[in-house]
Tab-separated table of C-alpha atoms in Angstrom:
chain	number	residue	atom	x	y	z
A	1	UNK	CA	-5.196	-9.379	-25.956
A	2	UNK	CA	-7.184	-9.657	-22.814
A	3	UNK	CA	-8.776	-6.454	-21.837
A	4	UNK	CA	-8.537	-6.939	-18.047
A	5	UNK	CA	-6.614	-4.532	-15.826
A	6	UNK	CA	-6.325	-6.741	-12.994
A	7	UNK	CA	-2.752	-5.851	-11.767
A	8	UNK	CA	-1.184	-5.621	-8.275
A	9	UNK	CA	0.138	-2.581	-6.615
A	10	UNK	CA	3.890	-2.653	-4.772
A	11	UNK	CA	2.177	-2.645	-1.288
A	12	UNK	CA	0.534	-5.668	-1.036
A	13	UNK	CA	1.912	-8.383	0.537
A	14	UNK	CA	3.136	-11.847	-1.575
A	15	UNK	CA	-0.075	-13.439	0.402
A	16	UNK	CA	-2.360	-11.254	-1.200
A	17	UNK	CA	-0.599	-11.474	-4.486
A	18	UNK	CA	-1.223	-15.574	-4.301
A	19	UNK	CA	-4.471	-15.200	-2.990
A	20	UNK	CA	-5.109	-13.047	-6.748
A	21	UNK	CA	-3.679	-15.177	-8.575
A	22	UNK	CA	-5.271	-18.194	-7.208
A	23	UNK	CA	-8.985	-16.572	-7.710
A	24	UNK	CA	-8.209	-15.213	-11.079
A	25	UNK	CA	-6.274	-18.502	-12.198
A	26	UNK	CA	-3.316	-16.287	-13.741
A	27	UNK	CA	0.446	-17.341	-13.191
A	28	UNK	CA	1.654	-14.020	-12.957
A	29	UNK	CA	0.348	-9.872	-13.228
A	30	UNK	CA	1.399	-6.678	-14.083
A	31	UNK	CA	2.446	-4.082	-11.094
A	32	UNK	CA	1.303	-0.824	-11.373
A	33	UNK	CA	1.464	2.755	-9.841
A	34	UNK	CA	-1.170	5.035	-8.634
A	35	UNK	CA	-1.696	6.310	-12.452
A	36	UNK	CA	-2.227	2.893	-13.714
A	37	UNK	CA	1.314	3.093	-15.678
A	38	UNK	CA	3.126	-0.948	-14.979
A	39	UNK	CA	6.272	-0.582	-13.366
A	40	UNK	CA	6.784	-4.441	-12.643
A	41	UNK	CA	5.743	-7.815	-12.965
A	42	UNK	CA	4.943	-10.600	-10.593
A	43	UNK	CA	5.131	-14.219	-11.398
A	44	UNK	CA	4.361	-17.460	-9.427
A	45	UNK	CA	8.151	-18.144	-10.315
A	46	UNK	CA	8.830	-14.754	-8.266
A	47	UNK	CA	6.696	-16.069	-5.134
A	48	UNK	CA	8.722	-19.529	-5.345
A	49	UNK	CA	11.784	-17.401	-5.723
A	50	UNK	CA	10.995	-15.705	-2.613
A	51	UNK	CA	10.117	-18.549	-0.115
A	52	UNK	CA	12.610	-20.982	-0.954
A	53	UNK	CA	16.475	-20.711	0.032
A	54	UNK	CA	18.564	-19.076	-2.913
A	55	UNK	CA	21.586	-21.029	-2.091
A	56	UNK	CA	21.175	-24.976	-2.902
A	57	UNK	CA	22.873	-27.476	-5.376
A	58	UNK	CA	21.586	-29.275	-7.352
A	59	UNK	CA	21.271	-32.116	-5.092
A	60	UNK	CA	18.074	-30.534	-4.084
A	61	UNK	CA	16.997	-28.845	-0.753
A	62	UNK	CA	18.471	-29.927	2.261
A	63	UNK	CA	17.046	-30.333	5.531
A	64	UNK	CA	18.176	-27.735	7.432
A	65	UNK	CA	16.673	-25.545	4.295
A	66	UNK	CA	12.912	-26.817	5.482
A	67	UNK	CA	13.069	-24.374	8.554
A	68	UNK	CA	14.020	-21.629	6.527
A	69	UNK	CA	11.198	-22.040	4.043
A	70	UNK	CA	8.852	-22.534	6.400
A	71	UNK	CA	10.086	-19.392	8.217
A	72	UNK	CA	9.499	-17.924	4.964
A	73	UNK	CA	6.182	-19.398	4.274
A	74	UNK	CA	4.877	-17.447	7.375
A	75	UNK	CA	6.493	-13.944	6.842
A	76	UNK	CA	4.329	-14.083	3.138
A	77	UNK	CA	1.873	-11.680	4.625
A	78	UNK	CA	4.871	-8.810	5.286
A	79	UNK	CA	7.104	-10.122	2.546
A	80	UNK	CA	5.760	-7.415	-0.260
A	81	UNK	CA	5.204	-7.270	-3.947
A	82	UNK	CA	7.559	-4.341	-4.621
A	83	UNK	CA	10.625	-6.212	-3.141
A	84	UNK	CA	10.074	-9.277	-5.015
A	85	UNK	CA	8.750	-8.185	-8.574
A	86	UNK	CA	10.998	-7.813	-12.079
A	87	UNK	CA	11.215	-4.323	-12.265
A	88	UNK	CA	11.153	-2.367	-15.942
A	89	UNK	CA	9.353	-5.577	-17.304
A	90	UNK	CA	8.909	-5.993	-21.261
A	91	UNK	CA	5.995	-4.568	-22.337
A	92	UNK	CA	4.538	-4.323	-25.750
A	93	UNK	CA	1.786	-1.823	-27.463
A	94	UNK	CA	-1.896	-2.513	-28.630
A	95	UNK	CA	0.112	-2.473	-32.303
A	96	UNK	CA	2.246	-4.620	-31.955
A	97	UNK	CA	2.212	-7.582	-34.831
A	98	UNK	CA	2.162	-11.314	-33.567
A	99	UNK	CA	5.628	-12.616	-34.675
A	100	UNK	CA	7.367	-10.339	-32.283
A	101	UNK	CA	5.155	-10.939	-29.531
A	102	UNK	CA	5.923	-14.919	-30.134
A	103	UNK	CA	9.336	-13.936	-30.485
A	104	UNK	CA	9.700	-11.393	-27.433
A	105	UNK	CA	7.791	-14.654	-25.435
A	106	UNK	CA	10.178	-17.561	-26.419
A	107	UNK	CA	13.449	-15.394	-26.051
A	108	UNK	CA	12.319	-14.039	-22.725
A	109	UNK	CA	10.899	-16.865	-21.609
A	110	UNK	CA	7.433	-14.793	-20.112
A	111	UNK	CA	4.558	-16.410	-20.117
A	112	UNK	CA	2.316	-12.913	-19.966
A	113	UNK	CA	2.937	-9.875	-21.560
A	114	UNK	CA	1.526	-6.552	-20.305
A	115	UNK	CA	0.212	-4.154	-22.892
A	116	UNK	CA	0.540	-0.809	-22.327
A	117	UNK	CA	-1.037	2.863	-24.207
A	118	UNK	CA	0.792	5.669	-22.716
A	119	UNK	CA	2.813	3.472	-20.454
A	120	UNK	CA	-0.515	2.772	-18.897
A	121	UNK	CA	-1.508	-0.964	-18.653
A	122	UNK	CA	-4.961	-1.519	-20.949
A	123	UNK	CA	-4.454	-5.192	-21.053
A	124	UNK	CA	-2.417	-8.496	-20.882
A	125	UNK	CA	-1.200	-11.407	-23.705
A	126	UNK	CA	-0.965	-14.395	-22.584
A	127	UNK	CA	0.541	-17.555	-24.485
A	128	UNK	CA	-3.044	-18.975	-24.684
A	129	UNK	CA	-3.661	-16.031	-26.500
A	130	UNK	CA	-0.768	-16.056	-29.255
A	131	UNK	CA	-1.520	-20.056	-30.366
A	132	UNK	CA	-4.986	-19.323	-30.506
A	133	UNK	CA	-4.300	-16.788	-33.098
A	134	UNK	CA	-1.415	-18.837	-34.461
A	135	UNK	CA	-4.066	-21.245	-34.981
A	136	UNK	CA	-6.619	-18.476	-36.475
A	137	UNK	CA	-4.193	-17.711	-38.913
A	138	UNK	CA	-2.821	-21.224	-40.089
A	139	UNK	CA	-6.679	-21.789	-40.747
A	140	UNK	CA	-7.227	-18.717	-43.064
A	141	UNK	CA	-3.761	-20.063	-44.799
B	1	UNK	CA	-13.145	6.635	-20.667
B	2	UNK	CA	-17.009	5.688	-19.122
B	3	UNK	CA	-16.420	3.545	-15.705
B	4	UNK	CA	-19.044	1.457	-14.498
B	5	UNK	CA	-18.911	-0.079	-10.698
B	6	UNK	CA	-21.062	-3.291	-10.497
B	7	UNK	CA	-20.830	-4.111	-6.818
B	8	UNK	CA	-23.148	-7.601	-7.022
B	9	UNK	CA	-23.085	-8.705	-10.544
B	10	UNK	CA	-25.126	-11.540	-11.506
B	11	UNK	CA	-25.745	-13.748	-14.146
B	12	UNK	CA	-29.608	-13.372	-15.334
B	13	UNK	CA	-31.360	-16.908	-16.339
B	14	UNK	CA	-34.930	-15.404	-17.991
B	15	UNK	CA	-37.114	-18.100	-18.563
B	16	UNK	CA	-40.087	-17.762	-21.267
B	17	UNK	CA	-43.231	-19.928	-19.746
B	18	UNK	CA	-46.335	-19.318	-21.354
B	19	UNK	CA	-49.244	-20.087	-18.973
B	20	UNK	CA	-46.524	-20.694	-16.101
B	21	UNK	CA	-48.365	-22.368	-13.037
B	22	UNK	CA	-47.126	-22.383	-9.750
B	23	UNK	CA	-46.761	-26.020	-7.508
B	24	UNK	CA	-46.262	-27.886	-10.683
B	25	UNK	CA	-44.167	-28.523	-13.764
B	26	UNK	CA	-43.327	-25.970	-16.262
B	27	UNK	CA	-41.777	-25.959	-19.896
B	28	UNK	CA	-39.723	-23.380	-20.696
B	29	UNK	CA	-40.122	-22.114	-24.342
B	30	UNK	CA	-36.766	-20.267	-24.557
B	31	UNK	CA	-34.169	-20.062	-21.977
B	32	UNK	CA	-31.649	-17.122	-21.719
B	33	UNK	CA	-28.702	-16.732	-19.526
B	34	UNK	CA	-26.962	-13.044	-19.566
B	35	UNK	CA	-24.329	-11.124	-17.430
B	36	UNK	CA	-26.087	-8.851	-15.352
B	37	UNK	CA	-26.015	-6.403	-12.297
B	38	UNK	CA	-27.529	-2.980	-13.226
B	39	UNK	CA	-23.690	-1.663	-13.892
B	40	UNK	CA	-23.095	-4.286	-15.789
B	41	UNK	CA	-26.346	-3.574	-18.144
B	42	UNK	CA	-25.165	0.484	-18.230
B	43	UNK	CA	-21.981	-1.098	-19.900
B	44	UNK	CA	-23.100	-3.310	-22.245
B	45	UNK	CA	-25.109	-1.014	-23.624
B	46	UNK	CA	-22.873	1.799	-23.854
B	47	UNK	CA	-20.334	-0.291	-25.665
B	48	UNK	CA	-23.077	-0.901	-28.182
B	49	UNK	CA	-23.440	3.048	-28.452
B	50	UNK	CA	-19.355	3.275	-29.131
B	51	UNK	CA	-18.084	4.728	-25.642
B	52	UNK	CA	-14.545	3.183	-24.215
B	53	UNK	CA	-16.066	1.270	-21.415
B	54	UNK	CA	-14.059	0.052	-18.223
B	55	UNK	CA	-16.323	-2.860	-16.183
B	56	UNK	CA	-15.275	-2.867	-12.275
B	57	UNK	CA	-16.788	-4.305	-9.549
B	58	UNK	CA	-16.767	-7.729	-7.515
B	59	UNK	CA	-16.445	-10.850	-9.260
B	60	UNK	CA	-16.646	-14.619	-7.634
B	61	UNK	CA	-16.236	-17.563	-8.860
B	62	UNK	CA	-18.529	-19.816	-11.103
B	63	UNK	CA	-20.729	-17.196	-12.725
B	64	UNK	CA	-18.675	-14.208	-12.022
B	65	UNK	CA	-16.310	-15.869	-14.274
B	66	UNK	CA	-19.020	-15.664	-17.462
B	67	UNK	CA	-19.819	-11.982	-16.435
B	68	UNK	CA	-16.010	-11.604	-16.968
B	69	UNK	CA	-15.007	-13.014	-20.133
B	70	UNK	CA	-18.750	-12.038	-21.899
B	71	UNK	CA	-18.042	-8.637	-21.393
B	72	UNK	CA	-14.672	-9.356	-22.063
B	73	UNK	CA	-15.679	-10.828	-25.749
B	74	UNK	CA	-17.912	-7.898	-26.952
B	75	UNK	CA	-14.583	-5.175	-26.179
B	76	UNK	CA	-15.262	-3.368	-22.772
B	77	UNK	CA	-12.498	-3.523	-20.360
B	78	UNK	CA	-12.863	-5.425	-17.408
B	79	UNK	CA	-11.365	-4.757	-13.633
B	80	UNK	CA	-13.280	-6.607	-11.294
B	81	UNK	CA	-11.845	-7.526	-7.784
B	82	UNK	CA	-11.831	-11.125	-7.634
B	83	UNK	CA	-13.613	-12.720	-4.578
B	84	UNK	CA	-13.887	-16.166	-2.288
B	85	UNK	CA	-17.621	-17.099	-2.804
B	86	UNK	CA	-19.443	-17.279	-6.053
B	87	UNK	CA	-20.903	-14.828	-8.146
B	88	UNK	CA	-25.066	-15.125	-7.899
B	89	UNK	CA	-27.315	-15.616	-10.379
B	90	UNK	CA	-30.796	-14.554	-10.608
B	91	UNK	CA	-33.975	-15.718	-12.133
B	92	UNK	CA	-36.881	-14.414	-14.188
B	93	UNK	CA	-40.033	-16.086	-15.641
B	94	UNK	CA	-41.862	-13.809	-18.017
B	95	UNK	CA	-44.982	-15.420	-19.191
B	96	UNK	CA	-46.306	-13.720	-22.455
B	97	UNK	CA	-49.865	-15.487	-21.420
B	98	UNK	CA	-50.428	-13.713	-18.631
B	99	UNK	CA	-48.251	-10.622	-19.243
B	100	UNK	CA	-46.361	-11.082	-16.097
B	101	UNK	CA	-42.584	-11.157	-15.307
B	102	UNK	CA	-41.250	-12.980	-11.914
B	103	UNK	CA	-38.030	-12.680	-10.578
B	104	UNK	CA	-36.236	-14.622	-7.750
B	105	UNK	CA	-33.108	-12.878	-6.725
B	106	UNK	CA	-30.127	-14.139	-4.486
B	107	UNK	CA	-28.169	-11.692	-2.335
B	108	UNK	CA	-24.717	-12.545	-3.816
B	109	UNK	CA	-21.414	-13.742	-2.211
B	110	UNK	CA	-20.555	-11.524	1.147
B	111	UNK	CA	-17.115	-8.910	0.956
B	112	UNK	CA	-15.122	-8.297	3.605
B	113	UNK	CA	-13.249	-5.015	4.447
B	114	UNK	CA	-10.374	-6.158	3.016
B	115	UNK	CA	-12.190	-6.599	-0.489
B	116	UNK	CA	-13.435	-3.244	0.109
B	117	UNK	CA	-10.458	-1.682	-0.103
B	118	UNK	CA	-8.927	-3.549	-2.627
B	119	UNK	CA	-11.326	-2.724	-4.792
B	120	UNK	CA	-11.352	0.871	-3.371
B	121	UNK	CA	-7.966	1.449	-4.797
B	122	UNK	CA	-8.657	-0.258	-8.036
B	123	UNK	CA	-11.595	2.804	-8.861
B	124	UNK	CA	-8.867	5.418	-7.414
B	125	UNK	CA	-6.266	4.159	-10.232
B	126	UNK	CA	-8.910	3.889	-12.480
B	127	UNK	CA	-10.471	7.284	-11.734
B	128	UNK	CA	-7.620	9.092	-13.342
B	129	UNK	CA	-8.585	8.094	-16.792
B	130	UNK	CA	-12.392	8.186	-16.199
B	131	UNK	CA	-14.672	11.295	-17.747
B	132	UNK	CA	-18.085	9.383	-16.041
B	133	UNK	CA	-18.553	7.243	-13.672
B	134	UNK	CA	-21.881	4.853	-13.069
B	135	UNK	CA	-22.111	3.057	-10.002
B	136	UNK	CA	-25.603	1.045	-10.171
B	137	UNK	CA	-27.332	-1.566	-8.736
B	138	UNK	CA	-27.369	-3.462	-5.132
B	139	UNK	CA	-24.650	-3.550	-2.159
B	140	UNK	CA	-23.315	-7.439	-1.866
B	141	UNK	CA	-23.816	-8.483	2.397
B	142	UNK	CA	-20.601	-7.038	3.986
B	143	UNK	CA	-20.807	-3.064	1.815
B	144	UNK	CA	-22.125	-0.855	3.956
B	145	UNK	CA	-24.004	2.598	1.900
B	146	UNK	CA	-21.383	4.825	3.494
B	147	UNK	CA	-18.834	3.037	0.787
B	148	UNK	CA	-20.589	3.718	-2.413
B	149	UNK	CA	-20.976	7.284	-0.774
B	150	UNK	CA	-17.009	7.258	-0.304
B	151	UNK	CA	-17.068	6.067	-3.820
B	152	UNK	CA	-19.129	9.373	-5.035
B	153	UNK	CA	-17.064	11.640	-2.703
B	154	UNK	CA	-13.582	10.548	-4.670
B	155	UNK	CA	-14.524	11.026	-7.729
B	156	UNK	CA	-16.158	13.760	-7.525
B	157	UNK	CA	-12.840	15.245	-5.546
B	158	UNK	CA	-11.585	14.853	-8.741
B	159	UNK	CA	-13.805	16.228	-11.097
B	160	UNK	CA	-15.251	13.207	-12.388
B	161	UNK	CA	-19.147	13.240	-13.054
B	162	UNK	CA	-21.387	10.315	-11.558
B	163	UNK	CA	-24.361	8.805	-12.303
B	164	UNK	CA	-26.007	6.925	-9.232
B	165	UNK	CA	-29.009	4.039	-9.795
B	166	UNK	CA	-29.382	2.639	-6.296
B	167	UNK	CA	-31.575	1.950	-3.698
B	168	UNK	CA	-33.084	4.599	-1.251
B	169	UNK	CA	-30.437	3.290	1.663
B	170	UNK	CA	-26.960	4.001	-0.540
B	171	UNK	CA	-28.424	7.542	-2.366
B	172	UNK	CA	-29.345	9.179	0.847
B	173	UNK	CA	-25.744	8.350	1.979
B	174	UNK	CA	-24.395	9.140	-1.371
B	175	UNK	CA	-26.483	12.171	-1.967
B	176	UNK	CA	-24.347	14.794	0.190
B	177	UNK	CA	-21.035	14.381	-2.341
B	178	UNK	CA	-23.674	15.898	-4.805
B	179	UNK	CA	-24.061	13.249	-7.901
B	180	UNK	CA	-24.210	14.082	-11.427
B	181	UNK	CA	-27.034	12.320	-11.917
B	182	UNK	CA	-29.372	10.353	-9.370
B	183	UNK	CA	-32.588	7.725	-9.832
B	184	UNK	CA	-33.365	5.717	-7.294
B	185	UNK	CA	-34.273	2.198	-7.837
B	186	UNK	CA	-37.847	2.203	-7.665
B	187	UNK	CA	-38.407	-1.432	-7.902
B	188	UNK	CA	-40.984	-2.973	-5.523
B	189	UNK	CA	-41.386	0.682	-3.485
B	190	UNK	CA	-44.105	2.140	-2.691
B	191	UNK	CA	-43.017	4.938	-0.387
B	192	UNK	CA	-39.542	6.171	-0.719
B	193	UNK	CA	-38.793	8.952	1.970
B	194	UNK	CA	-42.430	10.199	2.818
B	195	UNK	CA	-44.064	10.082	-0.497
B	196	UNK	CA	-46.264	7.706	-2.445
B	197	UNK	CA	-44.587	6.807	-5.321
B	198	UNK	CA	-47.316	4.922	-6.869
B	199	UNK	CA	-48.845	8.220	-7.434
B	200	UNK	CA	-47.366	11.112	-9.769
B	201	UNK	CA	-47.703	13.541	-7.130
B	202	UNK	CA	-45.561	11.814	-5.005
B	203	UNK	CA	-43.120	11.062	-7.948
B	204	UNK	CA	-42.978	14.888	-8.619
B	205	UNK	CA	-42.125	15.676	-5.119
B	206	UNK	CA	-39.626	13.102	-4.660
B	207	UNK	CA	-37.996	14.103	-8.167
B	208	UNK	CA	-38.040	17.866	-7.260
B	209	UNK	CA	-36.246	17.003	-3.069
B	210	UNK	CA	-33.658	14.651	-5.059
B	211	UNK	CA	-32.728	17.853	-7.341
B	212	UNK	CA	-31.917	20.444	-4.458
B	213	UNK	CA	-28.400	17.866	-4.277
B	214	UNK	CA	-27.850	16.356	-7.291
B	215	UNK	CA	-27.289	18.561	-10.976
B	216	UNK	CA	-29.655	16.184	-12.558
B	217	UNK	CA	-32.491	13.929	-10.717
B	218	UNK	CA	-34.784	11.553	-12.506
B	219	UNK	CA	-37.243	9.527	-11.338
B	220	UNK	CA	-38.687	6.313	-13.119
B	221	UNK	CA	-42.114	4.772	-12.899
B	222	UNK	CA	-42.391	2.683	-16.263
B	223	UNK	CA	-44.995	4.738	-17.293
B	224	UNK	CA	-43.252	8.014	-16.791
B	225	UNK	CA	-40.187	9.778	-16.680
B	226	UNK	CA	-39.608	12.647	-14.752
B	227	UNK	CA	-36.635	14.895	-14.820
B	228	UNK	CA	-35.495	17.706	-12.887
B	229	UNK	CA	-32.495	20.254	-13.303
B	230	UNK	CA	-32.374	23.126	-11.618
B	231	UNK	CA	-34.992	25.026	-12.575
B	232	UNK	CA	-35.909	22.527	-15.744
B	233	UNK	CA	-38.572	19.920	-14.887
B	234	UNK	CA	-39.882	17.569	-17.768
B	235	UNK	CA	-42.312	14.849	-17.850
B	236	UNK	CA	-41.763	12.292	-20.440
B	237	UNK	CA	-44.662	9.401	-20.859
B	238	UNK	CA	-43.224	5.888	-21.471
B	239	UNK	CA	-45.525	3.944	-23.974
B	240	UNK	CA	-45.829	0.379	-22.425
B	241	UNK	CA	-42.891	-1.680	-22.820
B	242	UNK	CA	-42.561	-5.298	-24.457
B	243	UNK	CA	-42.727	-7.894	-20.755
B	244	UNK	CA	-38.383	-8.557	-21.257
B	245	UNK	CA	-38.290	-4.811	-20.713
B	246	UNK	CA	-39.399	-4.761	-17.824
B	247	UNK	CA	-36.492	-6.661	-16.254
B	248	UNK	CA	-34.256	-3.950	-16.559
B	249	UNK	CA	-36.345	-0.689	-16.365
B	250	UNK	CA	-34.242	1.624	-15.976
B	251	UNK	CA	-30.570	0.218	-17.334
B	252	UNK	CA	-31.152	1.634	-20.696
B	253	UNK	CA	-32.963	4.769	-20.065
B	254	UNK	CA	-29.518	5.435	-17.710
B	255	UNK	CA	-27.616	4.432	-20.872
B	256	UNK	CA	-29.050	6.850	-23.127
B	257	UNK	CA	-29.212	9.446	-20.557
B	258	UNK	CA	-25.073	9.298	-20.451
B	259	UNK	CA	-24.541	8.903	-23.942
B	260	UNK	CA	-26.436	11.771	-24.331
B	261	UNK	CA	-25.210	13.968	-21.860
B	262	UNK	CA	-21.781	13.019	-22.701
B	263	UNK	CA	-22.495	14.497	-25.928
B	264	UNK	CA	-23.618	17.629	-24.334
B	265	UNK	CA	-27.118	17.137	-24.768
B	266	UNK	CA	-29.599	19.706	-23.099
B	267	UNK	CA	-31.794	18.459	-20.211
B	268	UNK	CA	-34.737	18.181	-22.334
B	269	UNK	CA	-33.001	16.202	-25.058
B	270	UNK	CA	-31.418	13.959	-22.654
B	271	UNK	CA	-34.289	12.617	-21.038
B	272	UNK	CA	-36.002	12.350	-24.512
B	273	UNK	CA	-32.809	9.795	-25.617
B	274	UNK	CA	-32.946	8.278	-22.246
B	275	UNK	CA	-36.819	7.502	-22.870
B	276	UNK	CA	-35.923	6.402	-27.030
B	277	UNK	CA	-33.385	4.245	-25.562
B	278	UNK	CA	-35.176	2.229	-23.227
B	279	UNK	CA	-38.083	1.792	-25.370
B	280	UNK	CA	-35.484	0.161	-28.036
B	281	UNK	CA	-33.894	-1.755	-25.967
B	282	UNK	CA	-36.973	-3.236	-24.569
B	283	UNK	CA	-38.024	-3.952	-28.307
B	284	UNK	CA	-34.985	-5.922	-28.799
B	285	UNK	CA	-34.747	-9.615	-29.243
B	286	UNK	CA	-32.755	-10.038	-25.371
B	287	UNK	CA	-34.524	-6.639	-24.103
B	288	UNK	CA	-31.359	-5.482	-23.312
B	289	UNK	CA	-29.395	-3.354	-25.657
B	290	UNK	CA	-30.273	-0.923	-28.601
B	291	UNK	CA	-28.297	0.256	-31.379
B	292	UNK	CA	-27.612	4.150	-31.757
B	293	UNK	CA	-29.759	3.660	-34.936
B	294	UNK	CA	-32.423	1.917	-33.049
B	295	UNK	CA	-32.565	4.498	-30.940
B	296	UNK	CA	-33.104	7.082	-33.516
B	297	UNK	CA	-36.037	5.487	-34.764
B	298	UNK	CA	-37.791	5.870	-31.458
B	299	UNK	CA	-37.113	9.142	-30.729
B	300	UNK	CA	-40.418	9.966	-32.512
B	301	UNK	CA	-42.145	8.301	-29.920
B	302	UNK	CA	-40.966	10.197	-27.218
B	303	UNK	CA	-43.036	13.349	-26.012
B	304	UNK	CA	-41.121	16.171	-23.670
B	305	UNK	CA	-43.624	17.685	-21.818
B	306	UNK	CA	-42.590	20.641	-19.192
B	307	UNK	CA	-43.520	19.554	-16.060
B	308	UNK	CA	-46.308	21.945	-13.642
């Protein structure tokens, strides 16, 4: 686990939330409330999901879509975290054993999971994290 | 939880020169590079004594990255609010030959009010869990004093004790929310308010005016340590300290002031830890931290007097 509580709040805007992510180098944090306790999640995937057009085929975007996204682009400053989070995301405890935090990652496809003590976030797992220890462990093996 | 607020971290690169020279070209003998940022010292040390730690402040890039994942690596919690520039770092030459210690410091990367409150409502979310807070050490260019005074005044809205080590500028503003605990940063003052603190006198009165606002005021002169609670005033002497020591005067005696009063300690015993503490951390091999059993064994050197 990585004992940083770097998390965004549902008030700040999607530019903020890139600017965060950029500085910290993280593709994605927890969202918390006023007590600390996560009540979402925000990925990069989330931010893409919000500037580009949600109905395309799979020809790819078309033209007419570029005004759109670029409309998009510039309403990132009022465009805000708490519209464009996964609410109720999966979090695990400090307890938690390492097979089902590899599992809940490959089923659910997340890339970071927040950890949580009293619903309140003390930390975050990242993939990085889990193969390191996978590693750790194949060693002592 | 203990929360410490590190406003201009650095990372510390301590050189050892023996018979340093300036104008010319010097070998270094060792080289050290540490997290520091008096905050940042507080912390370390009290997650050596055992106390859940959270680390807050501003981090940049480059170095403010290290600070991050060092304190990161020995267990304390970190929360810093990331920024543009880059964290700074700042230098020290302590040459055992001469028995001096030189330090070069940078001002750090600037904040602008939009950092400010960032991290302003990062220490209100973390508040809620908090039983002390520390806030130590320098204002980055951009914090004005009335913040860390804003700082004081919210936590101690909600019943959370603070500790203050900073500069004359930032207590006078912070002084009204009425601190826990106050020492000023002494370093390279002579007069702070009226008096001269080179002399005890002066030390005594400035330790007794910081008391009428603060529960418990101390005042540090390397030599001494003077402590003031209500109508409790000790004097505690200092025996000299090993040159690394020096660097961070008064990190550790803050340390095992906390610890101690965290415990419940009386004002008499806490200055007495605080005093055991620094001279054990000063003893140790990166002058920084000391062990609770480290501690311990000073304590014997440490002599309460009352003070007249």
């Amino acid at each position: 686990m990585v004992r940083d509580l770097t998390a965004l709040t549902t008030d700040m805007s999607l530019q903020e939330a890139v600017r965060i992510f950029s500085m910290t180098r993280v593709t994605g944090l927890p969202v918390v409330n006023d007590k600390q306790q996560v009540i979402g999640f925000l990925s990069e995937a989330d931010v893409i999901g919000a500037i580009m057009p949600r109905s395309r085929d799979m020809s790819g975007i078309f033209l007419s879509d570029f005004g759109e996204i670029a409309r998009k682009m510039g309403q990132a400053r009022e465009l805000s975290v708490g519209d464009y989070m996964t609410e109720r995301p999966v979090t695990v405890t400090e307890d938690i054993n390492l097979s089902t935090v590899s599992e809940t990652m490959l089923m659910e496809r997340l890339k970071t999971l927040p950890v949580v003590r009293d619903e309140k976030l003390v930390g975050v797992i990242n993939r990085t994290d889990v193969c390191s220890k996978l590693m750790e462990d194949r060693e002592a093996i | 939880m203990i929360l410490t607020v590190t406003l201009n971290p650095s990372v510390d690169k301590i050189f050892r020169i023996p018979g340093f020279k300036l104008g010319t070209f010097n070998n270094a003998s060792e080289v050290m590079t540490q997290p520091g940022g008096k905050g940042i010292n507080v912390a370390m040390m009290l997650n050596v004594l055992g106390h859940d730690v959270v680390a807050m402040g501003f981090a940049g890039n480059g170095p403010g990255r290290m600070v991050q994942d060092v304190l990161r690596e020995v267990g304390i919690t970190t929360s810093f609010t990331p920024l543009e520039g880059k964290t700074r770092t700042n230098y020290a030459i302590v040459d055992s030959e001469a028995g001096t210690v030189t330090q070069v410091r940078q001002d750090g990367p600037s904040v602008t009010p939009s950092d400010l409150e960032q991290l302003r409502r990062t220490y209100e979310r973390l508040l809620d869990s908090a039983e002390m807070v520390i806030i130590a050490g320098s204002l980055p260019p951009g914090a004005e004093p009335s913040f860390c005074a804003e700082l004081v005044r919210l936590a101690v809205h909600q019943g959370v004790r603070v500790a203050l080590n900073v500069r004359r500028r930032v207590l006078a503003a912070a002084l009204p929310a009425k601190p826990f605990l106050t020492e000023p940063d002494l370093r390279s003052v002579e007069k702070y308010n009226e008096y001269d603190v080179r002399k005890h006198e002066g030390r005594v009165s400035l330790v007794r005016e910081l008391a009428r606002d603060t529960q418990l005021a101390v005042v540090n002169a390397g030599s001494e340590v003077l402590l003031v609670s209500g109508e409790e005033a000790y004097s505690i002497q200092v025996p000299a300290c090993e040159l690394l020591g020096r660097i961070r005067l008064d990190d550790a005696l803050i340390a095992g002031m906390i610890d101690s009063a965290i415990a419940g300690g009386a004002v008499s015993e806490i200055g007495r830890r605080g005093v055991a503490a620094t001279i054990a951390a000063a003893a140790s091999p990166t002058g920084q931290f000391a062990s609770r059993e480290d501690i311990e064994a000073c304590i014997e050197r440490t002599e309460v007097k009352p003070l007249a």
